[in-house]
GROMACS .gro file of C-alpha atoms in nm:
model
  472
    1MET     CA    1   0.005  -0.009   0.006
    2HIS     CA    2   0.283   0.240   0.103
    3SER     CA    3   0.464   0.176  -0.241
    4ILE     CA    4   0.143   0.236  -0.431
    5LEU     CA    5   0.095   0.584  -0.253
    6HIS     CA    6   0.448   0.650  -0.325
    7SER     CA    7   0.432   0.569  -0.678
    8ARG     CA    8   0.113   0.798  -0.715
    9THR     CA    9   0.294   1.056  -0.544
   10VAL     CA   10   0.587   1.058  -0.772
   11ALA     CA   11   0.366   1.039  -1.081
   12THR     CA   12   0.181   1.345  -0.969
   13ALA     CA   13   0.493   1.518  -0.895
   14VAL     CA   14   0.625   1.436  -1.243
   15SER     CA   15   0.298   1.557  -1.406
   16CYS     CA   16   0.315   1.888  -1.208
   17MET     CA   17   0.673   1.938  -1.326
   18ALA     CA   18   0.582   1.869  -1.683
   19LEU     CA   19   0.297   2.104  -1.664
   20ALA     CA   20   0.512   2.383  -1.513
   21LEU     CA   21   0.777   2.313  -1.775
   22SER     CA   22   0.531   2.339  -2.048
   23SER     CA   23   0.389   2.654  -1.898
   24SER     CA   24   0.741   2.803  -1.876
   25ILE     CA   25   0.802   2.720  -2.238
   26GLY     CA   26   0.489   2.895  -2.346
   27LEU     CA   27   0.576   3.204  -2.136
   28THR     CA   28   0.913   3.236  -2.301
   29SER     CA   29   0.816   3.149  -2.656
   30ALA     CA   30   0.759   3.513  -2.765
   31GLU     CA   31   0.977   3.641  -3.040
   32GLU     CA   32   1.179   3.959  -3.011
   33LEU     CA   33   1.229   4.143  -3.331
   34CYS     CA   34   1.551   4.336  -3.398
   35SER     CA   35   1.698   4.590  -3.626
   36ILE     CA   36   1.900   4.908  -3.620
   37PRO     CA   37   1.749   5.264  -3.565
   38PRO     CA   38   1.705   5.482  -3.872
   39TYR     CA   39   1.943   5.746  -3.940
   40SER     CA   40   1.676   6.013  -3.941
   41TYR     CA   41   1.648   5.967  -3.558
   42THR     CA   42   2.019   6.034  -3.504
   43ARG     CA   43   2.006   6.359  -3.678
   44ALA     CA   44   1.665   6.451  -3.520
   45LYS     CA   45   1.814   6.408  -3.166
   46SER     CA   46   2.091   6.639  -3.248
   47ASP     CA   47   1.889   6.911  -3.416
   48HIS     CA   48   1.592   6.881  -3.149
   49PRO     CA   49   1.729   6.782  -2.810
   50GLU     CA   50   1.376   6.824  -2.674
   51LEU     CA   51   1.282   6.499  -2.858
   52THR     CA   52   1.559   6.290  -2.718
   53SER     CA   53   1.356   6.111  -2.452
   54ALA     CA   54   1.080   6.014  -2.699
   55ILE     CA   55   1.304   5.896  -2.981
   56GLU     CA   56   1.516   5.688  -2.740
   57THR     CA   57   1.202   5.529  -2.629
   58LEU     CA   58   1.124   5.436  -2.983
   59GLU     CA   59   1.484   5.314  -3.038
   60ASN     CA   60   1.405   5.054  -2.782
   61TYR     CA   61   1.214   4.866  -3.042
   62ALA     CA   62   1.266   4.736  -3.375
   63ILE     CA   63   1.209   4.949  -3.686
   64ALA     CA   64   1.237   4.730  -3.993
   65SER     CA   65   1.540   4.761  -4.200
   66TRP     CA   66   1.500   4.803  -4.574
   67PHE     CA   67   1.714   4.590  -4.828
   68THR     CA   68   1.658   4.758  -5.158
   69ASP     CA   69   1.830   4.784  -5.494
   70ARG     CA   70   1.803   5.152  -5.471
   71GLN     CA   71   2.103   5.151  -5.225
   72GLY     CA   72   2.454   5.043  -5.346
   73THR     CA   73   2.603   4.708  -5.261
   74ASP     CA   74   2.845   4.877  -5.001
   75GLU     CA   75   2.558   5.048  -4.831
   76ARG     CA   76   2.358   4.737  -4.815
   77SER     CA   77   2.646   4.538  -4.675
   78THR     CA   78   2.716   4.788  -4.410
   79MET     CA   79   2.347   4.788  -4.299
   80LEU     CA   80   2.347   4.397  -4.271
   81SER     CA   81   2.680   4.399  -4.100
   82ASN     CA   82   2.571   4.655  -3.839
   83MET     CA   83   2.237   4.465  -3.785
   84LEU     CA   84   2.411   4.135  -3.732
   85ASN     CA   85   2.644   4.274  -3.504
   86GLN     CA   86   2.413   4.446  -3.294
   87CYS     CA   87   2.137   4.208  -3.268
   88SER     CA   88   2.177   3.896  -3.052
   89GLU     CA   89   2.118   3.542  -3.192
   90GLU     CA   90   1.817   3.498  -2.984
   91THR     CA   91   1.628   3.779  -3.164
   92ARG     CA   92   1.451   3.776  -3.488
   93LEU     CA   93   1.573   4.030  -3.752
   94SER     CA   94   1.308   4.236  -3.933
   95ILE     CA   95   1.401   4.321  -4.294
   96VAL     CA   96   1.199   4.455  -4.589
   97VAL     CA   97   1.292   4.324  -4.920
   98TYR     CA   98   1.236   4.564  -5.200
   99GLY     CA   99   1.420   4.490  -5.531
  100ILE     CA  100   1.187   4.310  -5.774
  101PRO     CA  101   1.250   4.368  -6.146
  102ASN     CA  102   1.011   4.632  -6.287
  103LYS     CA  103   0.905   4.733  -5.927
  104ASP     CA  104   0.637   5.012  -5.918
  105CYS     CA  105   0.515   4.908  -6.268
  106ALA     CA  106   0.212   5.119  -6.227
  107ALA     CA  107   0.364   5.476  -6.149
  108GLY     CA  108   0.726   5.390  -6.258
  109LEU     CA  109   0.843   5.652  -6.001
  110SER     CA  110   1.048   5.389  -5.783
  111SER     CA  111   1.162   5.175  -6.066
  112GLU     CA  112   1.524   5.296  -6.060
  113GLY     CA  113   1.760   5.046  -5.898
  114SER     CA  114   2.027   4.804  -5.994
  115VAL     CA  115   1.791   4.512  -6.048
  116LYS     CA  116   1.679   4.483  -6.399
  117SER     CA  117   1.639   4.114  -6.466
  118THR     CA  118   1.561   3.805  -6.296
  119ASP     CA  119   1.938   3.713  -6.304
  120ASP     CA  120   2.011   4.042  -6.134
  121TYR     CA  121   1.726   3.973  -5.875
  122LYS     CA  122   1.870   3.634  -5.799
  123ALA     CA  123   2.226   3.802  -5.722
  124PHE     CA  124   2.045   4.067  -5.510
  125LEU     CA  125   1.861   3.805  -5.308
  126GLN     CA  126   2.179   3.589  -5.278
  127GLU     CA  127   2.359   3.890  -5.128
  128LEU     CA  128   2.100   3.900  -4.856
  129THR     CA  129   2.059   3.546  -4.785
  130GLY     CA  130   2.456   3.496  -4.786
  131ALA     CA  131   2.473   3.763  -4.518
  132ILE     CA  132   2.186   3.648  -4.295
  133GLY     CA  133   2.281   3.260  -4.311
  134ASP     CA  134   2.046   3.065  -4.101
  135ARG     CA  135   1.982   3.339  -3.858
  136LYS     CA  136   1.620   3.397  -3.749
  137VAL     CA  137   1.471   3.665  -3.974
  138LEU     CA  138   1.126   3.810  -4.058
  139TYR     CA  139   1.112   3.917  -4.415
  140VAL     CA  140   0.834   4.159  -4.549
  141VAL     CA  141   0.857   4.072  -4.914
  142GLU     CA  142   0.834   4.323  -5.193
  143PRO     CA  143   0.587   4.585  -5.080
  144ASP     CA  144   0.303   4.644  -5.345
  145ALA     CA  145   0.394   4.356  -5.570
  146LEU     CA  146   0.129   4.110  -5.477
  147GLY     CA  147  -0.144   4.398  -5.507
  148LEU     CA  148  -0.029   4.493  -5.840
  149LEU     CA  149  -0.027   4.126  -5.945
  150ALA     CA  150  -0.382   4.041  -5.816
  151GLU     CA  151  -0.565   4.359  -5.904
  152GLU     CA  152  -0.788   4.352  -6.196
  153GLY     CA  153  -0.605   4.519  -6.473
  154GLY     CA  154  -0.295   4.564  -6.300
  155CYS     CA  155   0.052   4.564  -6.458
  156GLY     CA  156   0.201   4.306  -6.228
  157ALA     CA  157   0.135   4.017  -6.458
  158SER     CA  158   0.305   4.180  -6.749
  159ALA     CA  159   0.581   4.309  -6.552
  160GLY     CA  160   0.676   3.937  -6.454
  161TYR     CA  161   0.582   3.977  -6.088
  162LEU     CA  162   0.446   3.618  -6.041
  163ASP     CA  163   0.776   3.428  -6.152
  164ASN     CA  164   0.999   3.690  -5.970
  165LEU     CA  165   0.798   3.652  -5.646
  166LYS     CA  166   0.837   3.284  -5.681
  167VAL     CA  167   1.213   3.336  -5.718
  168ALA     CA  168   1.211   3.550  -5.399
  169VAL     CA  169   1.014   3.301  -5.198
  170GLU     CA  170   1.250   3.011  -5.293
  171ALA     CA  171   1.561   3.199  -5.215
  172LEU     CA  172   1.445   3.353  -4.881
  173SER     CA  173   1.282   3.034  -4.756
  174SER     CA  174   1.598   2.835  -4.796
  175ASN     CA  175   1.678   2.953  -4.452
  176PRO     CA  176   1.466   2.724  -4.228
  177ASN     CA  177   1.460   2.996  -3.955
  178ALA     CA  178   1.315   3.265  -4.193
  179GLU     CA  179   0.955   3.368  -4.171
  180LEU     CA  180   0.822   3.528  -4.504
  181TYR     CA  181   0.512   3.769  -4.522
  182ILE     CA  182   0.429   3.900  -4.856
  183ASP     CA  183   0.307   4.265  -4.859
  184ILE     CA  184  -0.056   4.349  -4.957
  185GLY     CA  185  -0.236   4.674  -4.950
  186TYR     CA  186  -0.538   4.646  -4.698
  187TRP     CA  187  -0.776   4.770  -4.956
  188MET     CA  188  -0.717   4.459  -5.165
  189LEU     CA  189  -0.858   4.262  -4.880
  190ALA     CA  190  -1.169   4.471  -4.807
  191TYR     CA  191  -1.408   4.294  -5.030
  192PRO     CA  192  -1.450   3.915  -5.133
  193ASP     CA  193  -1.376   3.965  -5.504
  194SER     CA  194  -1.051   4.137  -5.454
  195ALA     CA  195  -0.946   3.922  -5.170
  196SER     CA  196  -1.015   3.602  -5.397
  197LYS     CA  197  -0.784   3.740  -5.654
  198VAL     CA  198  -0.503   3.788  -5.388
  199ALA     CA  199  -0.573   3.418  -5.281
  200THR     CA  200  -0.529   3.301  -5.636
  201ALA     CA  201  -0.201   3.460  -5.676
  202MET     CA  202  -0.072   3.358  -5.338
  203LYS     CA  203  -0.166   3.001  -5.396
  204GLU     CA  204   0.066   2.991  -5.702
  205ILE     CA  205   0.353   3.185  -5.519
  206VAL     CA  206   0.356   2.955  -5.226
  207THR     CA  207   0.436   2.642  -5.446
  208SER     CA  208   0.783   2.779  -5.457
  209GLY     CA  209   0.866   2.786  -5.075
  210ARG     CA  210   0.738   2.849  -4.717
  211VAL     CA  211   0.529   3.154  -4.682
  212LYS     CA  212   0.343   3.241  -4.342
  213GLY     CA  213   0.106   3.513  -4.464
  214VAL     CA  214   0.091   3.880  -4.553
  215THR     CA  215   0.157   4.205  -4.416
  216ILE     CA  216  -0.122   4.467  -4.402
  217ASN     CA  217  -0.117   4.849  -4.341
  218THR     CA  218   0.229   4.915  -4.454
  219SER     CA  219   0.310   5.295  -4.396
  220ASN     CA  220  -0.057   5.344  -4.327
  221TYR     CA  221  -0.313   5.421  -4.050
  222ARG     CA  222  -0.575   5.162  -4.032
  223SER     CA  223  -0.659   5.034  -3.684
  224THR     CA  224  -0.556   4.699  -3.559
  225ASP     CA  225  -0.915   4.598  -3.522
  226GLU     CA  226  -0.984   4.685  -3.902
  227CYS     CA  227  -0.659   4.510  -4.008
  228THR     CA  228  -0.777   4.196  -3.818
  229THR     CA  229  -1.085   4.185  -4.017
  230TYR     CA  230  -0.883   4.210  -4.348
  231CYS     CA  231  -0.667   3.920  -4.228
  232THR     CA  232  -0.983   3.715  -4.169
  233ASN     CA  233  -1.082   3.807  -4.522
  234PHE     CA  234  -0.761   3.692  -4.645
  235GLN     CA  235  -0.793   3.351  -4.461
  236THR     CA  236  -1.137   3.309  -4.591
  237ALA     CA  237  -1.024   3.354  -4.941
  238MET     CA  238  -0.743   3.131  -4.905
  239GLY     CA  239  -0.974   2.877  -4.758
  240LYS     CA  240  -0.761   2.795  -4.454
  241SER     CA  241  -0.640   2.954  -4.140
  242ASP     CA  242  -0.278   2.845  -4.125
  243MET     CA  243  -0.178   3.157  -4.311
  244SER     CA  244  -0.174   3.486  -4.095
  245CYS     CA  245  -0.080   3.826  -4.094
  246VAL     CA  246   0.149   4.118  -3.975
  247VAL     CA  247   0.021   4.462  -3.911
  248ASP     CA  248   0.211   4.766  -3.944
  249THR     CA  249   0.128   4.966  -3.619
  250SER     CA  250   0.381   5.269  -3.622
  251ARG     CA  251   0.110   5.516  -3.681
  252ASN     CA  252  -0.216   5.341  -3.626
  253TYR     CA  253  -0.289   5.395  -3.241
  254ASN     CA  254  -0.600   5.596  -3.318
  255GLY     CA  255  -0.684   5.441  -3.655
  256SER     CA  256  -0.830   5.693  -3.894
  257PRO     CA  257  -1.187   5.808  -3.957
  258THR     CA  258  -1.095   5.875  -4.324
  259SER     CA  259  -0.878   5.696  -4.595
  260ASP     CA  260  -0.609   5.969  -4.579
  261TRP     CA  261  -0.248   5.849  -4.605
  262CYS     CA  262  -0.060   6.159  -4.578
  263ASN     CA  263   0.070   6.293  -4.250
  264VAL     CA  264  -0.258   6.237  -4.081
  265GLN     CA  265  -0.292   6.478  -3.785
  266THR     CA  266  -0.507   6.267  -3.564
  267ALA     CA  267  -0.251   5.964  -3.580
  268GLY     CA  268  -0.053   5.836  -3.286
  269ILE     CA  269   0.244   5.593  -3.263
  270GLY     CA  270   0.079   5.249  -3.214
  271LYS     CA  271   0.183   4.962  -2.996
  272PRO     CA  272   0.543   4.851  -3.021
  273PRO     CA  273   0.658   4.558  -3.230
  274THR     CA  274   0.598   4.234  -3.077
  275SER     CA  275   0.478   3.873  -3.134
  276GLU     CA  276   0.238   3.884  -2.842
  277THR     CA  277  -0.041   4.059  -3.023
  278GLY     CA  278  -0.330   3.918  -2.835
  279VAL     CA  279  -0.510   3.854  -3.160
  280SER     CA  280  -0.524   3.505  -3.287
  281ASN     CA  281  -0.463   3.575  -3.665
  282ILE     CA  282  -0.186   3.841  -3.621
  283ASP     CA  283   0.152   3.706  -3.565
  284TYR     CA  284   0.322   4.027  -3.522
  285PHE     CA  285   0.288   4.395  -3.477
  286MET     CA  286   0.573   4.572  -3.667
  287TRP     CA  287   0.691   4.929  -3.714
  288ILE     CA  288   0.785   4.927  -4.091
  289LYS     CA  289   0.769   5.304  -4.129
  290PRO     CA  290   0.982   5.517  -3.877
  291PRO     CA  291   0.716   5.720  -3.684
  292GLY     CA  292   0.823   6.086  -3.762
  293GLU     CA  293   0.934   6.037  -4.117
  294SER     CA  294   0.714   6.251  -4.343
  295ASP     CA  295   0.490   6.104  -4.596
  296GLY     CA  296   0.559   6.429  -4.809
  297GLU     CA  297   0.433   6.778  -4.848
  298CYS     CA  298   0.087   6.726  -4.785
  299PRO     CA  299  -0.210   6.956  -4.751
  300THR     CA  300  -0.199   6.912  -4.386
  301GLY     CA  301   0.158   7.009  -4.383
  302GLY     CA  302   0.486   6.810  -4.399
  303THR     CA  303   0.828   6.817  -4.515
  304SER     CA  304   0.973   6.606  -4.824
  305ALA     CA  305   0.892   6.249  -4.816
  306GLY     CA  306   1.119   6.048  -4.591
  307SER     CA  307   1.274   6.345  -4.405
  308PHE     CA  308   1.216   6.407  -4.041
  309TYR     CA  309   0.915   6.614  -3.986
  310LEU     CA  310   0.923   6.783  -3.643
  311GLU     CA  311   0.550   6.880  -3.603
  312GLY     CA  312   0.447   6.543  -3.732
  313PHE     CA  313   0.660   6.355  -3.486
  314THR     CA  314   0.531   6.581  -3.206
  315LEU     CA  315   0.167   6.506  -3.283
  316LEU     CA  316   0.242   6.133  -3.324
  317TRP     CA  317   0.410   6.106  -2.992
  318ASP     CA  318   0.158   6.323  -2.806
  319GLN     CA  319  -0.128   6.110  -2.927
  320SER     CA  320   0.073   5.776  -2.885
  321TYR     CA  321   0.026   5.450  -2.708
  322PHE     CA  322   0.324   5.569  -2.479
  323VAL     CA  323   0.161   5.880  -2.361
  324SER     CA  324  -0.204   5.741  -2.343
  325GLU     CA  325  -0.128   5.406  -2.182
  326GLN     CA  326   0.228   5.406  -2.036
  327GLY     CA  327   0.173   5.763  -1.881
  328MET     CA  328   0.484   5.930  -2.046
  329PRO     CA  329   0.483   6.288  -2.084
  330LYS     CA  330   0.400   6.483  -2.404
  331ILE     CA  331   0.685   6.651  -2.565
  332GLY     CA  332   0.764   6.983  -2.380
  333ASP     CA  333   0.579   6.860  -2.067
  334GLY     CA  334   0.897   6.785  -1.858
  335PRO     CA  335   1.129   6.495  -1.777
  336SER     CA  336   1.016   6.154  -1.890
  337THR     CA  337   0.976   5.851  -1.673
  338PRO     CA  338   1.202   5.559  -1.773
  339ALA     CA  339   1.118   5.441  -2.123
  340PRO     CA  340   0.965   5.102  -2.152
  341THR     CA  341   1.200   4.839  -2.308
  342LYS     CA  342   0.935   4.568  -2.378
  343TYR     CA  343   0.580   4.592  -2.486
  344GLU     CA  344   0.351   4.411  -2.235
  345PRO     CA  345   0.019   4.339  -2.391
  346ASN     CA  346  -0.310   4.405  -2.200
  347SER     CA  347  -0.518   4.120  -2.098
  348SER     CA  348  -0.800   4.212  -2.338
  349ALA     CA  349  -0.756   4.236  -2.716
  350ASP     CA  350  -0.617   4.574  -2.845
  351ASP     CA  351  -0.784   4.820  -3.067
  352GLU     CA  352  -0.473   5.011  -3.146
  353ASN     CA  353  -0.202   4.997  -3.400
  354GLN     CA  354   0.146   5.050  -3.525
  355SER     CA  355   0.414   5.055  -3.809
  356ALA     CA  356   0.765   5.165  -3.921
  357PRO     CA  357   1.086   5.105  -4.135
  358ASP     CA  358   1.465   5.124  -4.068
  359GLN     CA  359   1.689   5.384  -4.217
  360THR     CA  360   1.421   5.383  -4.496
  361THR     CA  361   1.172   5.615  -4.565
  362SER     CA  362   0.823   5.519  -4.681
  363MET     CA  363   0.514   5.685  -4.776
  364PRO     CA  364   0.193   5.478  -4.731
  365THR     CA  365   0.160   5.197  -4.987
  366HIS     CA  366  -0.075   5.359  -5.222
  367ALA     CA  367  -0.379   5.399  -5.015
  368PRO     CA  368  -0.682   5.598  -5.107
  369THR     CA  369  -0.743   5.929  -4.942
  370THR     CA  370  -1.034   6.173  -4.889
  371ASP     CA  371  -1.142   6.475  -5.070
  372ASN     CA  372  -1.026   6.802  -4.910
  373SER     CA  373  -0.989   7.183  -5.000
  374ASN     CA  374  -0.661   7.122  -5.183
  375TRP     CA  375  -0.714   6.775  -5.335
  376ASN     CA  376  -1.043   6.745  -5.483
  377GLN     CA  377  -1.075   6.387  -5.561
  378GLU     CA  378  -0.955   6.058  -5.408
  379GLN     CA  379  -0.591   5.984  -5.426
  380THR     CA  380  -0.346   5.698  -5.437
  381VAL     CA  381   0.024   5.701  -5.348
  382GLY     CA  382   0.298   5.471  -5.301
  383THR     CA  383   0.590   5.353  -5.088
  384VAL     CA  384   0.900   5.559  -5.060
  385ALA     CA  385   1.207   5.324  -5.038
  386PRO     CA  386   1.500   5.370  -4.793
  387ALA     CA  387   1.698   5.692  -4.804
  388ASP     CA  388   2.059   5.685  -4.849
  389THR     CA  389   2.169   5.572  -4.510
  390THR     CA  390   2.528   5.662  -4.561
  391SER     CA  391   2.463   6.024  -4.623
  392THR     CA  392   2.546   6.297  -4.365
  393GLU     CA  393   2.232   6.482  -4.468
  394ALA     CA  394   1.890   6.377  -4.403
  395PRO     CA  395   1.693   6.301  -4.712
  396SER     CA  396   1.538   6.598  -4.868
  397THR     CA  397   1.339   6.452  -5.173
  398PRO     CA  398   1.110   6.147  -5.204
  399GLU     CA  399   1.360   5.856  -5.301
  400THR     CA  400   1.087   5.647  -5.455
  401VAL     CA  401   0.721   5.642  -5.502
  402ALA     CA  402   0.566   5.288  -5.533
  403PRO     CA  403   0.277   5.206  -5.772
  404ALA     CA  404  -0.085   5.317  -5.731
  405THR     CA  405  -0.337   5.053  -5.740
  406THR     CA  406  -0.719   5.050  -5.742
  407ALA     CA  407  -0.848   5.085  -5.391
  408PRO     CA  408  -1.215   5.071  -5.245
  409VAL     CA  409  -1.386   5.393  -5.154
  410MET     CA  410  -1.360   5.434  -4.774
  411GLU     CA  411  -1.571   5.641  -4.560
  412THR     CA  412  -1.439   5.979  -4.573
  413THR     CA  413  -1.453   6.313  -4.408
  414THR     CA  414  -1.295   6.656  -4.491
  415ALA     CA  415  -0.946   6.676  -4.367
  416PRO     CA  416  -0.793   7.010  -4.236
  417SER     CA  417  -0.617   7.197  -4.520
  418TYR     CA  418  -0.290   7.286  -4.330
  419SER     CA  419  -0.108   7.197  -4.025
  420THR     CA  420  -0.218   7.460  -3.765
  421THR     CA  421   0.092   7.376  -3.576
  422LEU     CA  422   0.285   7.478  -3.854
  423LEU     CA  423   0.088   7.790  -3.973
  424ARG     CA  424   0.032   7.955  -3.623
  425LEU     CA  425   0.402   8.024  -3.590
  426ARG     CA  426   0.396   8.243  -3.909
  427ARG     CA  427   0.255   8.583  -3.996
  428PRO     CA  428  -0.055   8.598  -4.223
  429GLN     CA  429   0.156   8.720  -4.541
  430GLN     CA  430   0.392   8.415  -4.478
  431ARG     CA  431   0.101   8.165  -4.448
  432ARG     CA  432  -0.048   8.277  -4.779
  433LEU     CA  433   0.307   8.233  -4.939
  434ASP     CA  434   0.327   7.899  -4.773
  435ARG     CA  435  -0.002   7.773  -4.913
  436ARG     CA  436   0.102   7.897  -5.268
  437LYS     CA  437   0.443   7.721  -5.243
  438ALA     CA  438   0.277   7.398  -5.120
  439GLN     CA  439   0.014   7.402  -5.396
  440ARG     CA  440   0.284   7.457  -5.659
  441SER     CA  441   0.481   7.173  -5.505
  442LEU     CA  442   0.185   6.940  -5.544
  443THR     CA  443   0.115   7.060  -5.888
  444LEU     CA  444   0.475   6.976  -5.994
  445PHE     CA  445   0.460   6.634  -5.814
  446LEU     CA  446   0.142   6.525  -5.958
  447HIS     CA  447   0.208   6.651  -6.310
  448VAL     CA  448   0.146   6.290  -6.423
  449VAL     CA  449   0.012   6.061  -6.157
  450PRO     CA  450  -0.168   5.721  -6.156
  451ALA     CA  451  -0.541   5.749  -6.145
  452ARG     CA  452  -0.790   5.501  -5.995
  453GLN     CA  453  -0.981   5.343  -6.284
  454LYS     CA  454  -1.317   5.328  -6.092
  455SER     CA  455  -1.319   5.672  -5.942
  456GLY     CA  456  -1.206   5.913  -6.206
  457CYS     CA  457  -0.880   6.103  -6.203
  458ALA     CA  458  -0.705   6.082  -5.858
  459ARG     CA  459  -0.544   6.407  -5.746
  460CYS     CA  460  -0.581   6.565  -6.084
  461ASN     CA  461  -0.887   6.793  -6.018
  462GLN     CA  462  -1.052   6.871  -6.364
  463ASP     CA  463  -0.775   6.722  -6.574
  464ILE     CA  464  -0.844   6.465  -6.843
  465CYS     CA  465  -0.842   6.082  -6.724
  466GLN     CA  466  -0.659   5.883  -6.983
  467SER     CA  467  -0.626   5.515  -6.907
  468LYS     CA  468  -0.476   5.489  -6.555
  469TYR     CA  469  -0.292   5.826  -6.579
  470CYS     CA  470  -0.408   6.195  -6.534
  471ILE     CA  471  -0.256   6.412  -6.808
  472ARG     CA  472  -0.229   6.791  -6.773
   0.00000   0.00000   0.00000
């Protein structure tokens, strides 16, 4: 009898130890993302010391690094070397791959780069995979390419995107520790018909290697709840739930009541990069666009695309997760409490959002925007690829603008015409001059721009709409 009781006691103890061990493993399974801070932050801290505490808080988290053919080989090599040296083996590197041949086939504004053919692309990818080896890494694969391939009438098919995305997937998934997510514009997942086209293309792409899912909201402002719905639509279209999503939360804390993409003034920095999202079909929150880098010279105000925008950063911080939920002071309110170094999710699912890229600059991937007093019709715009990270000056002009694709009309409201933060600092005469300069800047930038097929001429006011372009 004694031996039986002893055996049961031992068995119970072993079971408890096994349960404790499994619980411990579960608690320590979260993935920590890692990259290197964007150059624009180093310069901003020097130029604006009052931002130092806020920026250093953000530098505690991974802001995805862009590996693009618009950078030189030496520059890419330096970036990868710095990342590998600074990120521990236990972390997962976060990298955006942007170099597909004929990229930005719709607008052609970011088509420059060293990759001109599939052979060039294979060498470009080999440069990346050779440096990364078998390190743990999360790849965001080719912003905009899947959308341009899947959209009705899109240029991706004739540009060879299907075959080259398969080349990328085969090369990148050769690393058993790599996780691949192909980028897709959120609006392509808003409706069943467009989501089914995405699924058709994706099912062909995944025959070449391992793909975990898609990234949503790159450089945009959609709420995490909204993006979760889009991810569900994607899974439904795929007919299975084993593919999931990544959400760019760098600026989505407050979501957006409109479909504006350009320096949205109600935006706030969202929840930090983490694998502990609290949402079953969202694997990671990421910062793909660095909070504070401008979308461009927008009607609401802004500096050149990719450059650090002081007023924009101030708004993003003051309306952020860190101020609202972590109790950190607004900029100018006094000394900060110690910056959190790890995102701790709430017990309930989160409604907020995030996003950001490393030493890259990126405008929202061609999302629609609202009518307002300066742009009379809905707009589409693309992604600005990384700025020159070896430069001693912050970027002053848009590096690249990615393709414009057809996007569904979202609920809109009239956005403010100009940044009140910016304009209240100037005298009335200067304000009028600023407006004229901003309008001229937009006119030059939009001389020939992609148009949405179903909604007339985007951004071109009364100009003639011809095919997918507005001609002045």
